[in-house]
Amino acid sequence: MGKAAFLARRLTPSGCIVAGTRLASHREALKSKKIKLAPKVDAAVQSVIARTEAVEALGSTDATMTEIDRGADRCISAFGAQLDGVERSFDHDDILPLSDDEAARRADAALVRSEVLSSGTGFVKLVYSQQWVRMSAMIKALDGKDVKAAVERLGLAAEVDRLRRWTALYGQKLGVTEAKSADPAIKAVEAWHEAYGTLLVQVHAEYDDDKDEAHALLRDRLLSPYEDAAEEERRAERARAASASRKKNEPSVPA
């Protein structure tokens, strides 16, 4: 497992640049105060800064992968929501008993969920390479005999086919299924997350004494750039979702 797995979420290329730039600024501020970092921590900081420069140098060439990732995430989340909808439709059977057909439909949705999305859809926030592993496992589970039969009975074969196609496209762009097609910008973003994950591990290994004010300061200075960038992206996502919801609920104006 790579060190990027210790990060809470994947940042966009611009988020990587923002966080890396802030980290470089914090490092310079610490140096100006004559605060010397532990060798392994300082090496990890320099690695993040170098990876940030690599992402910045590649500009916006990651846009295509970003779009593919967004499309795949929406498809996966929608599939999970469809299974949720089926199961919720047959809730409270202690009050209103289910017919045999209704019970069978709920059981099919539960089976597909347990085999395909047992841990939910939160993995869509992982870095690309780790999300790819989870997507591959998802597709493998969908190939199971019992799952295939349940999907057919639920009428979700078209949605599953689309999941397969998104996964194939994801792997091709990432360079996993066709190594020569890997996008340099994707590799740069993946390397950035691995570098910051390494920094996170090193910081906690060296400065994990909660009673030491210096340790608390260094944890904040070295880890807050990533945490702040991640929170900024979360707020932006919530704002976009709220805006989309408002537009959806606005009454149409007659021409």
Coordinates of N, CA and C in Angstrom, one line a residue:
M1 N 0.8 -1.2 0.0 CA 0.0 0.0 0.0 C 0.9 1.2 0.0
G2 N 0.6 2.2 -0.9 CA 1.4 3.4 -1.0 C 1.0 4.4 0.2
K3 N 1.9 5.3 0.4 CA 1.7 6.3 1.5 C 0.5 7.2 1.1
A4 N 0.2 7.4 -0.1 CA -1.0 8.2 -0.5 C -2.3 7.8 0.2
A5 N -2.3 6.5 0.6 CA -3.5 5.9 1.2 C -3.8 6.6 2.5
F6 N -2.8 7.3 3.1 CA -3.0 7.9 4.4 C -3.7 9.3 4.3
L7 N -3.8 9.8 3.1 CA -4.4 11.1 2.8 C -6.0 10.9 2.7
A8 N -6.7 11.9 3.2 CA -8.2 11.7 3.3 C -8.8 11.8 2.0
R9 N -8.3 12.5 1.0 CA -8.9 12.6 -0.3 C -7.9 13.0 -1.3
R10 N -8.3 12.8 -2.6 CA -7.4 13.2 -3.7 C -7.7 14.7 -4.0
L11 N -6.7 15.4 -4.3 CA -6.8 16.8 -4.7 C -6.7 16.9 -6.2
T12 N -7.3 18.0 -6.7 CA -7.2 18.3 -8.1 C -5.8 18.7 -8.4
P13 N -5.3 18.8 -9.6 CA -4.0 19.3 -9.9 C -3.8 20.7 -9.3
S14 N -4.8 21.6 -9.4 CA -4.7 22.9 -8.9 C -4.6 22.9 -7.4
G15 N -5.3 22.0 -6.8 CA -5.2 21.8 -5.3 C -3.8 21.4 -4.9
C16 N -3.2 20.5 -5.6 CA -1.8 20.1 -5.4 C -0.9 21.3 -5.4
I17 N -1.1 22.1 -6.4 CA -0.2 23.3 -6.5 C -0.4 24.2 -5.4
V18 N -1.7 24.5 -5.0 CA -1.9 25.4 -3.9 C -1.3 24.8 -2.6
A19 N -1.5 23.5 -2.3 CA -1.0 23.0 -1.1 C 0.5 22.9 -1.1
G20 N 1.1 22.6 -2.2 CA 2.6 22.5 -2.3 C 3.2 23.9 -2.1
T21 N 2.6 24.9 -2.7 CA 3.1 26.3 -2.6 C 3.0 26.8 -1.2
R22 N 2.0 26.5 -0.5 CA 1.8 26.9 0.9 C 2.9 26.1 1.8
L23 N 3.1 24.9 1.5 CA 4.1 24.1 2.2 C 5.4 24.7 2.1
A24 N 5.8 25.1 0.9 CA 7.1 25.7 0.6 C 7.2 27.0 1.4
S25 N 6.1 27.8 1.5 CA 6.1 29.0 2.2 C 6.3 28.8 3.7
H26 N 5.6 27.8 4.2 CA 5.8 27.4 5.6 C 7.2 27.0 6.0
R27 N 7.8 26.2 5.1 CA 9.1 25.7 5.3 C 10.1 26.9 5.4
E28 N 9.9 27.9 4.5 CA 10.8 29.0 4.5 C 10.6 29.8 5.8
A29 N 9.4 29.9 6.3 CA 9.1 30.6 7.5 C 9.8 30.0 8.7
L30 N 9.7 28.6 8.7 CA 10.4 27.9 9.8 C 11.9 28.1 9.7
K31 N 12.5 28.1 8.5 CA 13.9 28.3 8.4 C 14.3 29.7 8.9
S32 N 13.5 30.7 8.6 CA 13.8 32.0 9.0 C 13.8 32.2 10.5
K33 N 13.0 31.3 11.2 CA 13.0 31.3 12.7 C 14.0 30.3 13.3
K34 N 14.9 29.8 12.4 CA 16.0 28.9 12.8 C 15.4 27.6 13.4
I35 N 14.3 27.2 12.9 CA 13.7 25.9 13.3 C 14.2 24.8 12.3
K36 N 14.9 23.9 12.8 CA 15.5 22.8 12.0 C 14.6 21.6 12.0
L37 N 14.2 21.1 10.8 CA 13.4 19.9 10.8 C 14.2 18.6 10.8
A38 N 13.6 17.6 11.3 CA 14.3 16.3 11.3 C 14.6 15.9 9.9
P39 N 15.8 15.3 9.6 CA 16.2 15.0 8.3 C 15.2 14.3 7.4
K40 N 14.5 13.3 7.9 CA 13.6 12.6 7.1 C 12.4 13.4 6.8
V41 N 12.0 14.3 7.7 CA 10.8 15.2 7.4 C 11.2 16.2 6.4
D42 N 12.4 16.8 6.6 CA 12.9 17.8 5.6 C 13.0 17.2 4.2
A43 N 13.5 16.0 4.1 CA 13.6 15.3 2.8 C 12.2 15.1 2.2
A44 N 11.2 14.8 3.0 CA 9.8 14.6 2.6 C 9.2 15.9 2.1
V45 N 9.5 17.0 2.8 CA 9.1 18.3 2.4 C 9.6 18.7 1.1
Q46 N 10.9 18.5 0.9 CA 11.5 18.8 -0.4 C 11.0 18.0 -1.5
S47 N 10.6 16.7 -1.2 CA 10.0 15.9 -2.3 C 8.7 16.4 -2.7
V48 N 7.9 16.9 -1.7 CA 6.5 17.4 -2.1 C 6.7 18.7 -2.9
I49 N 7.7 19.5 -2.5 CA 7.9 20.8 -3.3 C 8.3 20.5 -4.7
A50 N 9.2 19.5 -4.9 CA 9.6 19.1 -6.2 C 8.5 18.5 -7.0
R51 N 7.6 17.7 -6.4 CA 6.5 17.1 -7.1 C 5.5 18.2 -7.5
T52 N 5.4 19.2 -6.6 CA 4.5 20.4 -6.9 C 5.0 21.1 -8.2
E53 N 6.3 21.3 -8.3 CA 6.8 21.9 -9.5 C 6.5 21.1 -10.7
A54 N 6.6 19.8 -10.6 CA 6.3 18.9 -11.7 C 4.9 19.0 -12.2
V55 N 3.9 19.0 -11.2 CA 2.5 19.2 -11.5 C 2.3 20.5 -12.2
E56 N 2.9 21.6 -11.7 CA 2.8 22.9 -12.2 C 3.3 23.0 -13.6
A57 N 4.4 22.4 -13.9 CA 5.0 22.4 -15.2 C 4.2 21.8 -16.3
L58 N 3.3 20.8 -15.9 CA 2.5 20.1 -16.8 C 1.2 20.8 -17.1
G59 N 0.9 21.9 -16.4 CA -0.2 22.8 -16.6 C -1.5 22.0 -16.5
S60 N -2.4 22.2 -17.4 CA -3.8 21.7 -17.4 C -3.9 20.4 -18.2
T61 N -2.8 19.7 -18.5 CA -3.0 18.5 -19.4 C -3.7 17.3 -18.7
D62 N -4.0 17.5 -17.4 CA -4.7 16.4 -16.7 C -6.2 16.6 -16.8
A63 N -6.7 17.6 -17.5 CA -8.1 17.8 -17.6 C -8.9 16.6 -18.1
T64 N -8.3 15.9 -19.1 CA -9.1 14.8 -19.7 C -9.3 13.7 -18.6
M65 N -8.2 13.4 -17.8 CA -8.3 12.4 -16.8 C -9.3 12.9 -15.7
T66 N -9.3 14.2 -15.4 CA -10.2 14.7 -14.4 C -11.6 14.5 -14.9
E67 N -11.9 14.7 -16.1 CA -13.3 14.5 -16.7 C -13.7 13.0 -16.6
I68 N -12.7 12.2 -17.0 CA -13.0 10.7 -16.9 C -13.3 10.3 -15.5
D69 N -12.5 10.8 -14.5 CA -12.6 10.5 -13.1 C -14.0 10.9 -12.6
R70 N -14.4 12.2 -13.0 CA -15.7 12.7 -12.6 C -16.8 11.9 -13.2
G71 N -16.7 11.5 -14.4 CA -17.8 10.7 -15.0 C -17.9 9.3 -14.4
A72 N -16.8 8.7 -14.1 CA -16.8 7.4 -13.4 C -17.4 7.5 -12.0
D73 N -17.0 8.6 -11.3 CA -17.5 8.7 -9.9 C -19.0 8.9 -9.9
R74 N -19.5 9.7 -10.9 CA -21.0 9.9 -10.9 C -21.7 8.5 -11.2
C75 N -21.1 7.8 -12.1 CA -21.7 6.5 -12.5 C -21.7 5.5 -11.3
I76 N -20.6 5.4 -10.6 CA -20.5 4.5 -9.5 C -21.5 5.0 -8.4
S77 N -21.5 6.3 -8.1 CA -22.4 6.8 -7.0 C -23.9 6.6 -7.4
A78 N -24.2 6.8 -8.7 CA -25.6 6.6 -9.1 C -26.0 5.1 -9.0
F79 N -25.1 4.2 -9.3 CA -25.4 2.8 -9.1 C -25.7 2.4 -7.7
G80 N -24.8 3.0 -6.8 CA -25.0 2.8 -5.4 C -26.4 3.3 -4.9
A81 N -26.7 4.5 -5.4 CA -28.0 5.1 -5.1 C -29.2 4.3 -5.6
Q82 N -29.0 3.7 -6.7 CA -30.1 2.8 -7.3 C -30.4 1.6 -6.3
L83 N -29.3 1.0 -5.9 CA -29.4 -0.1 -5.0 C -30.1 0.4 -3.7
D84 N -29.7 1.6 -3.2 CA -30.3 2.2 -2.0 C -31.8 2.3 -2.2
G85 N -32.1 2.9 -3.4 CA -33.5 3.1 -3.6 C -34.4 1.9 -3.6
V86 N -33.9 0.8 -4.2 CA -34.6 -0.5 -4.1 C -34.8 -0.9 -2.7
E87 N -33.7 -0.9 -1.9 CA -33.8 -1.4 -0.6 C -34.7 -0.6 0.3
R88 N -34.7 0.8 0.1 CA -35.5 1.7 0.9 C -37.0 1.5 0.5
S89 N -37.2 1.2 -0.8 CA -38.6 1.0 -1.2 C -39.3 -0.1 -0.4
F90 N -38.6 -1.0 0.1 CA -39.2 -2.2 0.8 C -38.9 -2.2 2.3
D91 N -38.6 -1.0 2.8 CA -38.4 -0.8 4.3 C -39.7 -1.1 5.1
H92 N -39.6 -1.2 6.4 CA -40.7 -1.3 7.3 C -41.6 -2.4 7.0
D93 N -41.1 -3.5 6.6 CA -41.9 -4.7 6.3 C -42.6 -5.3 7.6
D94 N -42.1 -4.8 8.8 CA -42.8 -5.2 10.0 C -44.2 -4.6 10.1
I95 N -44.4 -3.4 9.4 CA -45.6 -2.8 9.4 C -46.5 -3.2 8.2
L96 N -45.9 -3.1 7.0 CA -46.5 -3.5 5.8 C -45.7 -4.7 5.2
P97 N -46.2 -5.9 5.4 CA -45.5 -7.1 5.0 C -45.2 -7.1 3.5
L98 N -44.1 -7.7 3.1 CA -43.7 -7.8 1.7 C -44.3 -9.0 1.0
S99 N -44.6 -8.9 -0.2 CA -45.0 -10.0 -1.0 C -43.7 -10.8 -1.3
D100 N -43.9 -12.0 -1.8 CA -42.7 -12.8 -2.2 C -41.8 -12.1 -3.2
D101 N -42.5 -11.5 -4.2 CA -41.7 -10.8 -5.3 C -40.9 -9.6 -4.7
E102 N -41.6 -8.9 -3.8 CA -41.0 -7.7 -3.2 C -39.8 -8.1 -2.3
A103 N -40.0 -9.2 -1.6 CA -38.9 -9.7 -0.7 C -37.7 -10.1 -1.6
A104 N -38.0 -10.8 -2.7 CA -36.9 -11.2 -3.6 C -36.2 -10.1 -4.2
R105 N -36.9 -9.0 -4.6 CA -36.3 -7.8 -5.2 C -35.3 -7.1 -4.2
R106 N -35.8 -7.0 -2.9 CA -35.0 -6.4 -1.9 C -33.7 -7.3 -1.7
A107 N -33.9 -8.6 -1.6 CA -32.8 -9.5 -1.4 C -31.8 -9.4 -2.6
D108 N -32.2 -9.2 -3.8 CA -31.3 -9.1 -4.9 C -30.5 -7.8 -4.8
A109 N -31.1 -6.7 -4.4 CA -30.4 -5.4 -4.2 C -29.4 -5.6 -3.1
A110 N -29.8 -6.2 -2.0 CA -28.8 -6.4 -0.9 C -27.7 -7.3 -1.3
L111 N -27.9 -8.3 -2.1 CA -26.9 -9.2 -2.5 C -25.8 -8.4 -3.4
V112 N -26.3 -7.6 -4.4 CA -25.4 -6.9 -5.2 C -24.6 -5.9 -4.4
R113 N -25.3 -5.2 -3.5 CA -24.5 -4.3 -2.6 C -23.4 -5.0 -1.8
S114 N -23.8 -6.1 -1.2 CA -22.8 -6.8 -0.3 C -21.6 -7.3 -1.1
E115 N -21.8 -7.7 -2.3 CA -20.7 -8.2 -3.1 C -20.0 -7.2 -3.9
V116 N -20.6 -6.1 -4.3 CA -20.0 -5.1 -5.2 C -19.6 -3.8 -4.5
L117 N -20.5 -3.4 -3.6 CA -20.2 -2.1 -2.9 C -20.3 -2.3 -1.4
S118 N -19.6 -3.3 -0.9 CA -19.8 -3.6 0.5 C -19.3 -2.5 1.5
S119 N -18.4 -1.7 1.0 CA -17.8 -0.6 1.8 C -18.4 0.8 1.3
G120 N -19.4 0.7 0.5 CA -20.0 2.0 0.0 C -19.3 2.5 -1.2
T121 N -19.5 3.8 -1.5 CA -18.9 4.4 -2.7 C -17.8 5.4 -2.4
G122 N -17.4 5.5 -1.1 CA -16.5 6.5 -0.7 C -15.1 6.4 -1.4
F123 N -14.8 5.2 -2.0 CA -13.5 5.0 -2.6 C -13.3 6.0 -3.8
V124 N -14.4 6.6 -4.3 CA -14.2 7.5 -5.4 C -13.4 8.8 -5.1
K125 N -13.1 9.0 -3.8 CA -12.3 10.1 -3.3 C -10.8 9.7 -3.2
L126 N -10.5 8.5 -3.4 CA -9.1 8.0 -3.3 C -8.3 8.6 -4.5
V127 N -7.0 8.5 -4.4 CA -6.2 8.9 -5.6 C -6.4 7.9 -6.7
Y128 N -6.1 8.3 -7.9 CA -6.5 7.5 -9.1 C -6.1 6.0 -9.0
S129 N -4.8 5.8 -8.7 CA -4.3 4.4 -8.7 C -5.1 3.5 -7.7
Q130 N -5.4 4.1 -6.5 CA -6.1 3.3 -5.5 C -7.6 3.1 -5.9
Q131 N -8.2 4.2 -6.5 CA -9.6 4.0 -7.0 C -9.6 3.0 -8.1
W132 N -8.6 2.9 -8.9 CA -8.6 1.9 -10.0 C -8.6 0.5 -9.4
V133 N -7.9 0.2 -8.3 CA -7.9 -1.1 -7.7 C -9.3 -1.4 -7.2
R134 N -10.0 -0.4 -6.6 CA -11.3 -0.7 -6.1 C -12.3 -0.9 -7.2
M135 N -12.1 -0.1 -8.3 CA -13.0 -0.3 -9.5 C -12.9 -1.7 -10.1
S136 N -11.6 -2.1 -10.2 CA -11.3 -3.4 -10.7 C -12.0 -4.5 -9.9
A137 N -11.9 -4.4 -8.6 CA -12.6 -5.4 -7.7 C -14.1 -5.3 -7.9
M138 N -14.6 -4.1 -8.1 CA -16.0 -4.0 -8.3 C -16.5 -4.7 -9.5
I139 N -15.7 -4.6 -10.6 CA -16.1 -5.3 -11.9 C -15.9 -6.8 -11.7
K140 N -14.9 -7.2 -11.0 CA -14.7 -8.7 -10.8 C -15.9 -9.2 -10.0
A141 N -16.4 -8.5 -9.0 CA -17.6 -8.9 -8.3 C -18.8 -9.0 -9.1
L142 N -18.9 -8.1 -10.1 CA -20.1 -8.0 -11.0 C -20.1 -9.2 -11.9
D143 N -18.9 -9.9 -12.1 CA -18.8 -11.0 -12.9 C -19.3 -12.3 -12.3
G144 N -19.5 -12.3 -11.0 CA -20.0 -13.4 -10.2 C -21.3 -13.9 -10.7
K145 N -21.5 -15.2 -10.8 CA -22.7 -15.8 -11.3 C -24.0 -15.3 -10.6
D146 N -24.0 -15.3 -9.3 CA -25.2 -14.9 -8.5 C -25.4 -13.4 -8.7
V147 N -24.4 -12.7 -8.7 CA -24.5 -11.2 -8.9 C -25.1 -10.9 -10.3
K148 N -24.6 -11.5 -11.3 CA -25.1 -11.3 -12.6 C -26.6 -11.6 -12.7
A149 N -27.0 -12.7 -12.1 CA -28.4 -13.1 -12.2 C -29.2 -12.0 -11.4
A150 N -28.7 -11.5 -10.3 CA -29.5 -10.5 -9.5 C -29.6 -9.2 -10.3
V151 N -28.5 -8.8 -10.9 CA -28.5 -7.6 -11.7 C -29.5 -7.7 -12.8
E152 N -29.6 -8.8 -13.5 CA -30.6 -9.0 -14.6 C -32.0 -8.9 -14.0
R153 N -32.3 -9.5 -12.9 CA -33.6 -9.5 -12.3 C -34.0 -8.1 -11.9
L154 N -33.0 -7.3 -11.4 CA -33.2 -5.9 -11.0 C -33.4 -5.0 -12.2
G155 N -33.0 -5.4 -13.4 CA -33.1 -4.6 -14.6 C -32.0 -3.5 -14.6
L156 N -30.8 -3.9 -14.1 CA -29.7 -2.9 -14.0 C -28.6 -3.3 -15.0
A157 N -28.9 -4.1 -15.9 CA -27.8 -4.6 -16.8 C -27.2 -3.4 -17.6
A158 N -28.0 -2.5 -18.0 CA -27.5 -1.3 -18.8 C -26.5 -0.5 -17.9
E159 N -26.9 -0.3 -16.7 CA -26.1 0.5 -15.8 C -24.7 -0.2 -15.5
V160 N -24.8 -1.5 -15.3 CA -23.6 -2.3 -15.1 C -22.7 -2.3 -16.3
D161 N -23.3 -2.3 -17.5 CA -22.5 -2.2 -18.7 C -21.7 -0.9 -18.8
R162 N -22.4 0.2 -18.3 CA -21.7 1.5 -18.3 C -20.6 1.5 -17.3
L163 N -20.8 0.9 -16.2 CA -19.8 0.8 -15.2 C -18.5 0.1 -15.7
R164 N -18.8 -0.9 -16.5 CA -17.6 -1.7 -17.1 C -16.9 -0.7 -18.1
R165 N -17.6 0.0 -18.9 CA -17.0 0.9 -19.9 C -16.2 2.0 -19.2
W166 N -16.8 2.6 -18.2 CA -16.1 3.7 -17.5 C -14.8 3.1 -16.9
T167 N -14.9 1.9 -16.3 CA -13.7 1.3 -15.7 C -12.6 1.0 -16.7
A168 N -13.0 0.5 -17.9 CA -12.1 0.3 -19.0 C -11.4 1.6 -19.4
L169 N -12.2 2.6 -19.6 CA -11.6 3.9 -20.0 C -10.7 4.5 -19.0
Y170 N -11.1 4.3 -17.7 CA -10.3 4.8 -16.6 C -8.9 4.1 -16.6
G171 N -8.9 2.8 -16.8 CA -7.7 2.1 -16.8 C -6.8 2.4 -18.0
Q172 N -7.4 2.7 -19.1 CA -6.6 3.0 -20.3 C -6.0 4.4 -20.1
K173 N -6.7 5.4 -19.6 CA -6.2 6.7 -19.4 C -5.1 6.7 -18.3
L174 N -5.3 5.9 -17.3 CA -4.4 5.8 -16.2 C -3.1 5.1 -16.6
G175 N -3.2 4.3 -17.7 CA -2.0 3.6 -18.2 C -1.9 2.2 -17.6
V176 N -2.9 1.8 -16.9 CA -2.8 0.4 -16.2 C -3.1 -0.7 -17.2
T177 N -4.1 -0.5 -18.1 CA -4.4 -1.5 -19.0 C -3.7 -1.3 -20.3
E178 N -3.2 -0.1 -20.6 CA -2.4 0.1 -21.8 C -1.2 1.1 -21.3
A179 N -0.1 0.5 -20.9 CA 0.9 1.2 -20.3 C 1.4 2.4 -21.1
K180 N 1.4 2.3 -22.4 CA 2.0 3.4 -23.2 C 1.1 4.6 -23.3
S181 N -0.2 4.4 -22.9 CA -1.1 5.5 -23.0 C -1.2 6.4 -21.7
A182 N -0.3 6.1 -20.7 CA -0.4 6.8 -19.5 C -0.1 8.3 -19.7
D183 N -0.9 9.2 -19.1 CA -0.7 10.6 -19.2 C 0.3 11.1 -18.2
P184 N 1.3 11.8 -18.6 CA 2.4 12.3 -17.7 C 1.8 13.1 -16.6
A185 N 0.7 13.9 -16.8 CA 0.1 14.7 -15.8 C -0.5 13.9 -14.7
I186 N -1.1 12.7 -15.1 CA -1.7 11.8 -14.1 C -0.6 11.3 -13.2
K187 N 0.5 10.8 -13.9 CA 1.6 10.3 -13.1 C 2.1 11.4 -12.1
A188 N 2.2 12.6 -12.5 CA 2.7 13.7 -11.7 C 1.8 13.9 -10.5
V189 N 0.5 13.9 -10.7 CA -0.5 14.1 -9.6 C -0.4 12.9 -8.6
E190 N -0.3 11.7 -9.2 CA -0.2 10.5 -8.3 C 1.1 10.6 -7.5
A191 N 2.2 11.0 -8.1 CA 3.5 11.1 -7.4 C 3.4 12.1 -6.3
W192 N 2.7 13.2 -6.6 CA 2.5 14.3 -5.6 C 1.8 13.7 -4.3
H193 N 0.7 13.0 -4.5 CA 0.0 12.5 -3.4 C 0.8 11.4 -2.6
E194 N 1.6 10.7 -3.3 CA 2.5 9.7 -2.6 C 3.5 10.5 -1.8
A195 N 4.1 11.6 -2.3 CA 5.0 12.4 -1.6 C 4.4 13.0 -0.4
Y196 N 3.2 13.5 -0.5 CA 2.6 14.2 0.7 C 2.2 13.1 1.7
G197 N 1.8 11.9 1.2 CA 1.5 10.9 2.2 C 2.7 10.4 3.0
T198 N 3.8 10.4 2.3 CA 5.1 10.1 3.0 C 5.4 11.2 4.0
L199 N 5.2 12.5 3.6 CA 5.4 13.5 4.6 C 4.5 13.4 5.8
L200 N 3.3 13.0 5.6 CA 2.3 12.8 6.7 C 2.8 11.8 7.7
V201 N 3.3 10.7 7.1 CA 3.8 9.6 8.0 C 5.1 10.0 8.7
Q202 N 6.0 10.7 8.1 CA 7.2 11.1 8.7 C 6.9 12.2 9.8
V203 N 6.0 13.1 9.6 CA 5.7 14.1 10.6 C 5.1 13.5 11.8
H204 N 4.2 12.5 11.6 CA 3.6 11.9 12.8 C 4.7 11.0 13.5
A205 N 5.6 10.5 12.8 CA 6.7 9.6 13.4 C 7.6 10.5 14.3
E206 N 7.9 11.7 13.8 CA 8.8 12.6 14.5 C 8.2 13.6 15.5
Y207 N 7.0 14.0 15.2 CA 6.4 15.1 16.0 C 5.0 14.7 16.5
D208 N 4.8 13.6 17.2 CA 3.5 13.1 17.6 C 3.3 13.3 19.1
D209 N 4.0 14.2 19.8 CA 3.8 14.4 21.2 C 2.9 15.5 21.4
D210 N 1.6 15.2 21.8 CA 0.6 16.2 21.9 C 0.9 17.2 23.1
K211 N 1.7 16.9 24.0 CA 2.1 17.8 25.1 C 3.2 18.7 24.7
D212 N 3.8 18.5 23.6 CA 4.9 19.4 23.2 C 4.4 20.4 22.2
E213 N 4.5 21.7 22.6 CA 3.9 22.8 21.8 C 4.7 22.9 20.5
A214 N 6.0 22.6 20.5 CA 6.8 22.7 19.3 C 6.3 21.6 18.3
H215 N 6.0 20.4 18.8 CA 5.5 19.3 17.9 C 4.2 19.7 17.3
A216 N 3.3 20.3 18.1 CA 2.0 20.8 17.6 C 2.1 21.8 16.5
L217 N 3.1 22.7 16.7 CA 3.3 23.8 15.7 C 3.8 23.2 14.4
L218 N 4.8 22.3 14.5 CA 5.3 21.7 13.3 C 4.3 20.8 12.6
R219 N 3.5 20.1 13.3 CA 2.4 19.3 12.6 C 1.5 20.3 11.9
D220 N 1.1 21.4 12.5 CA 0.2 22.3 11.8 C 0.9 22.9 10.6
R221 N 2.1 23.4 10.7 CA 2.8 24.1 9.6 C 3.0 23.1 8.4
L222 N 3.3 21.9 8.7 CA 3.6 20.9 7.6 C 2.4 20.2 7.0
L223 N 1.4 20.0 7.8 CA 0.2 19.2 7.3 C -1.0 20.1 7.0
S224 N -1.1 21.3 7.5 CA -2.2 22.1 7.2 C -2.3 22.6 5.8
P225 N -1.2 22.7 5.0 CA -1.4 23.1 3.6 C -2.3 22.1 2.8
Y226 N -2.0 20.8 3.1 CA -2.9 19.7 2.4 C -4.3 19.8 3.0
E227 N -4.4 19.8 4.3 CA -5.7 19.8 5.0 C -6.6 21.0 4.5
D228 N -6.0 22.2 4.4 CA -6.7 23.4 4.0 C -7.1 23.3 2.6
A229 N -6.3 22.8 1.7 CA -6.6 22.6 0.3 C -7.7 21.6 0.1
A230 N -7.7 20.5 0.9 CA -8.8 19.5 0.8 C -10.1 20.1 1.3
E231 N -10.1 20.9 2.3 CA -11.3 21.5 2.8 C -11.8 22.6 1.9
E232 N -10.9 23.3 1.2 CA -11.4 24.3 0.2 C -12.1 23.6 -1.0
E233 N -11.6 22.4 -1.4 CA -12.2 21.7 -2.4 C -13.5 21.1 -2.0
R234 N -13.6 20.7 -0.7 CA -14.9 20.2 -0.2 C -16.0 21.3 -0.2
R235 N -15.6 22.5 0.2 CA -16.5 23.6 0.2 C -16.9 24.0 -1.2
A236 N -16.0 23.9 -2.1 CA -16.3 24.2 -3.5 C -17.3 23.2 -4.1
E237 N -17.1 21.9 -3.7 CA -18.0 20.9 -4.2 C -19.4 21.1 -3.6
R238 N -19.5 21.5 -2.3 CA -20.8 21.7 -1.7 C -21.5 22.9 -2.3
A239 N -20.7 23.9 -2.6 CA -21.3 25.1 -3.2 C -21.8 24.8 -4.6
R240 N -21.1 24.0 -5.4 CA -21.5 23.6 -6.7 C -22.8 22.8 -6.6
A241 N -22.8 21.9 -5.7 CA -24.0 21.0 -5.5 C -25.2 21.8 -5.1
A242 N -25.0 22.8 -4.2 CA -26.1 23.7 -3.8 C -26.6 24.5 -4.9
S243 N -25.7 25.0 -5.7 CA -26.1 25.8 -6.9 C -26.9 25.0 -7.9
A244 N -26.4 23.8 -8.1 CA -27.1 22.9 -9.1 C -28.5 22.6 -8.5
S245 N -28.6 22.4 -7.2 CA -29.9 22.0 -6.6 C -30.9 23.2 -6.7
R246 N -30.4 24.4 -6.5 CA -31.2 25.6 -6.6 C -31.7 25.8 -8.1
K247 N -30.8 25.6 -9.0 CA -31.2 25.7 -10.4 C -32.3 24.7 -10.8
K248 N -32.1 23.5 -10.3 CA -33.0 22.4 -10.6 C -34.4 22.7 -10.0
N249 N -34.5 23.4 -8.9 CA -35.7 23.6 -8.2 C -36.4 25.0 -8.6
E250 N -35.7 25.8 -9.4 CA -36.2 27.0 -9.9 C -37.4 26.8 -10.8
P251 N -38.5 27.5 -10.7 CA -39.6 27.3 -11.6 C -39.2 27.8 -13.0
S252 N -39.6 27.1 -14.0 CA -39.3 27.5 -15.4 C -40.1 28.8 -15.7
V253 N -39.5 29.7 -16.5 CA -40.1 30.9 -16.9 C -40.7 30.8 -18.3
P254 N -42.0 31.0 -18.4 CA -42.5 30.8 -19.8 C -41.9 31.8 -20.8
A255 N -41.7 31.3 -22.0 CA -41.0 32.1 -23.0 C -42.0 33.3 -23.4

